[in-house]
């Protein structure tokens, strides 16, 4: 199974999801998000290269947000692509996640 | 659907690995329909994906194997999709979208389908077995990019 690229940025781990985050790839996204939160890291998920995401992909993000809240860690979404914004809006989750246009926005506001 | 024209008929295993193929085939079938607004294509692809995920996860579940039959029809008003499975009959009256105020992972599929499609109808159990769902996305020739 492919692994999504990650890098450290200030206090955050940035996980960059790419391509089609569907039922085949959302378990990998979920596993990486939860692993970094388990390691007590703040997490940003970069959605700028996501060409398609379905409810299973969004469920991985919701699980990350909930785990972050219960662990007193920060969790946000960066650069939501058109495809990801469509699903977030329809699921009314655009009001639930911290959303940032760019990584700089996220770092500036969260620092 | 007396005046409907069949654009696509595809039968495949109800397996997550088939979902990219299903999405691609829908996009290809609609690419030949020059006036299809991109938003309508995205909506159809996502709604079919969500319906097929429900079939894989809930109708067949982990213990049954079977197929999904996807049929796409074009008419003047837009596109109608019929998705049929061959699993045990599902009690549609118990399939309801969950409350979105209850923020939790999962359970969004039916809500997305209802939001994305203009019409959604459960057609029952063709031949006494399986389940058929029909969904319609409307658009007009003059609509351009605004689905």
XYZ file of C-alpha atoms in Angstrom:
258
model
C 0.000 0.000 0.000
C 1.344 3.414 -0.933
C 2.098 5.871 1.839
C 1.071 9.530 1.643
C 4.001 11.964 1.889
C 4.451 13.746 5.208
C 6.765 16.456 6.473
C 7.216 18.508 9.614
C 6.289 22.163 9.600
C 6.749 23.969 12.896
C 4.760 22.101 15.521
C 2.767 20.183 12.878
C 3.071 17.068 10.824
C 1.672 17.811 7.371
C 0.126 14.806 5.620
C -0.377 15.424 1.897
C -3.220 13.369 0.488
C -3.123 12.936 -3.275
C -5.248 11.583 -6.092
C -8.462 9.695 -5.457
C -9.064 9.190 -1.726
C -11.759 6.546 -1.971
C -12.629 3.326 -0.143
C -9.352 1.820 -1.375
C -7.097 4.565 -0.028
C -8.984 6.048 2.923
C -7.769 3.276 5.297
C -4.205 4.393 4.550
C -5.079 8.052 5.145
C -6.827 7.125 8.409
C -3.912 5.029 9.599
C -1.356 7.777 8.961
C -3.493 10.506 10.549
C -4.194 8.471 13.673
C -0.575 7.285 13.971
C 0.734 10.857 14.124
C -1.945 11.853 16.632
C -1.035 8.784 18.691
C 2.503 10.156 18.641
C 1.166 13.393 20.199
C 1.791 15.447 17.057
C -0.430 18.254 15.811
C -1.656 17.391 12.313
C -2.478 19.335 9.157
C -3.905 17.457 6.196
C -3.091 19.014 2.823
C -5.983 18.397 0.405
C -4.707 20.527 -2.479
C -3.740 17.502 -4.624
C -6.923 15.509 -3.980
C -8.728 14.979 -7.271
C -11.570 12.975 -5.726
C -12.695 12.123 -2.197
C -15.765 10.233 -1.033
C -17.495 9.725 2.295
C -14.942 7.115 3.373
C -12.116 9.627 2.905
C -14.046 12.295 4.772
C -14.733 9.800 7.571
C -10.953 9.441 8.036
C -10.694 13.213 8.461
C -13.580 13.300 10.950
C -11.968 10.545 12.967
C -8.727 12.527 13.026
C -10.491 15.674 14.199
C -12.253 13.822 16.990
C -9.110 12.080 18.153
C -7.199 15.372 18.098
C -9.869 17.058 20.206
C -9.924 14.265 22.759
C -6.103 14.328 22.885
C -5.893 18.121 23.158
C -4.004 18.319 19.850
C -4.530 20.586 16.855
C -5.951 19.316 13.571
C -6.765 21.232 10.410
C -7.264 20.984 6.668
C -5.192 22.965 4.182
C -5.839 24.017 0.579
C -9.021 22.020 0.082
C -9.303 21.217 -3.631
C -12.580 21.711 -5.492
C -13.377 17.995 -5.182
C -12.750 17.888 -1.442
C -14.611 21.144 -0.786
C -17.665 19.757 -2.601
C -17.963 16.827 -0.187
C -17.093 18.856 2.916
C -19.803 21.392 2.064
C -22.444 18.782 1.289
C -21.703 17.036 4.575
C -21.825 20.439 6.366
C -18.319 19.733 7.610
C -16.863 22.955 6.209
C -18.139 24.549 9.422
C -16.641 21.857 11.618
C -13.016 21.579 10.462
C -10.461 24.357 10.816
C -9.878 25.171 7.114
C -6.832 27.082 5.849
C -6.157 28.300 2.332
C -2.426 27.725 2.551
C 0.139 26.186 4.851
C 1.319 29.696 5.725
C -2.215 30.594 6.798
C -2.386 27.557 9.029
C 1.007 28.160 10.608
C 0.320 31.849 11.098
C -3.028 31.333 12.735
C -2.027 28.374 14.840
C 1.370 29.608 15.993
C -38.055 6.466 -19.403
C -39.675 5.861 -22.781
C -37.349 8.261 -24.632
C -34.215 7.393 -22.698
C -31.085 6.281 -24.535
C -28.765 3.772 -22.896
C -25.281 5.299 -22.444
C -23.646 2.609 -20.347
C -24.402 -0.860 -19.055
C -21.724 -2.386 -16.857
C -21.789 -5.397 -14.564
C -18.885 -5.935 -12.198
C -18.027 -7.493 -8.857
C -19.212 -5.599 -5.786
C -15.682 -4.882 -4.665
C -13.926 -1.674 -3.629
C -11.250 -2.398 -6.232
C -13.880 -1.922 -8.970
C -14.880 1.594 -7.858
C -12.189 3.437 -9.877
C -13.319 1.551 -12.996
C -16.962 2.454 -12.376
C -16.078 6.119 -11.907
C -13.939 6.175 -15.056
C -16.609 4.501 -17.168
C -19.256 7.003 -16.045
C -16.935 9.907 -16.883
C -16.182 8.384 -20.287
C -19.860 7.782 -21.050
C -20.752 11.367 -20.150
C -17.754 12.850 -21.973
C -19.566 11.961 -25.181
C -22.469 14.129 -24.027
C -20.890 17.461 -24.880
C -23.327 19.575 -22.955
C -23.000 17.720 -19.651
C -21.995 20.346 -17.062
C -18.821 19.321 -15.173
C -20.617 19.737 -11.841
C -23.339 17.332 -12.955
C -20.715 14.769 -13.996
C -18.930 15.100 -10.631
C -22.249 14.725 -8.818
C -23.197 11.588 -10.737
C -19.781 10.007 -10.214
C -19.834 10.691 -6.476
C -23.446 9.582 -5.996
C -22.890 6.307 -7.866
C -19.704 5.714 -5.873
C -21.596 6.253 -2.595
C -24.442 3.957 -3.646
C -21.972 1.237 -4.660
C -20.106 1.617 -1.358
C -23.389 1.051 0.473
C -23.987 -2.083 -1.601
C -20.473 -3.386 -0.872
C -20.534 -2.557 2.846
C -24.174 -3.118 3.768
C -26.153 -5.059 1.137
C -23.508 -7.733 0.537
C -21.527 -6.977 3.702
C -18.417 -8.935 4.593
C -20.013 -12.360 4.160
C -21.611 -12.246 0.707
C -20.119 -11.848 -2.745
C -21.982 -10.690 -5.797
C -22.247 -8.211 -8.614
C -23.363 -4.671 -9.216
C -25.196 -3.770 -12.420
C -24.873 -0.125 -13.431
C -27.058 1.380 -16.171
C -26.866 4.974 -17.344
C -29.602 6.531 -19.491
C -29.665 9.897 -21.233
C -32.846 11.798 -21.880
C -33.677 15.408 -22.633
C -33.819 16.316 -18.983
C -30.461 14.857 -17.899
C -29.151 11.446 -16.896
C -30.805 8.621 -14.989
C -28.712 5.959 -13.260
C -30.043 2.601 -12.174
C -27.909 0.534 -9.806
C -28.926 -3.046 -9.108
C -27.406 -5.556 -6.717
C -28.210 -9.220 -6.205
C -27.875 -9.358 -2.435
C -30.614 -10.175 0.062
C -33.441 -7.621 -0.069
C -32.780 -4.501 1.974
C -35.553 -2.862 4.016
C -35.357 0.592 2.418
C -37.634 2.110 5.059
C -34.789 1.567 7.530
C -32.205 3.301 5.315
C -32.259 6.902 6.447
C -29.584 9.601 6.341
C -28.255 10.355 9.786
C -28.448 13.670 11.624
C -25.536 15.817 10.389
C -25.353 17.634 13.712
C -24.093 14.360 15.126
C -20.469 14.718 13.985
C -18.971 11.277 13.594
C -17.154 9.215 10.982
C -19.308 7.291 8.507
C -22.974 7.246 7.614
C -22.806 10.137 5.148
C -23.476 8.184 1.956
C -27.269 8.527 1.781
C -27.126 12.174 2.723
C -24.638 12.866 -0.088
C -26.790 10.961 -2.595
C -29.883 12.969 -1.634
C -27.956 16.235 -1.866
C -26.264 15.437 -5.178
C -29.213 13.978 -7.084
C -32.488 15.588 -8.135
C -34.490 12.388 -7.778
C -33.771 9.220 -5.800
C -36.115 6.228 -5.866
C -35.806 2.742 -4.459
C -37.246 0.407 -7.088
C -37.548 -2.602 -4.806
C -36.415 -6.128 -5.469
C -36.462 -7.060 -9.155
C -37.331 -10.737 -9.486
C -37.882 -10.958 -5.725
C -34.192 -10.727 -4.990
C -31.595 -7.978 -4.927
C -32.167 -4.246 -4.714
C -32.474 -1.519 -7.325
C -31.915 2.181 -6.795
C -32.680 4.790 -9.432
C -31.300 8.330 -9.347
C -31.675 11.239 -11.710
C -29.490 14.285 -12.320
C -31.215 16.966 -14.365
C -29.724 19.583 -16.588
C -30.791 21.537 -19.642
C -28.939 22.291 -22.852
C -28.802 25.985 -22.045
C -27.524 25.360 -18.561
C -23.827 25.475 -19.438
C -21.565 24.970 -16.445
C -24.169 25.609 -13.777
C -25.570 22.252 -12.725
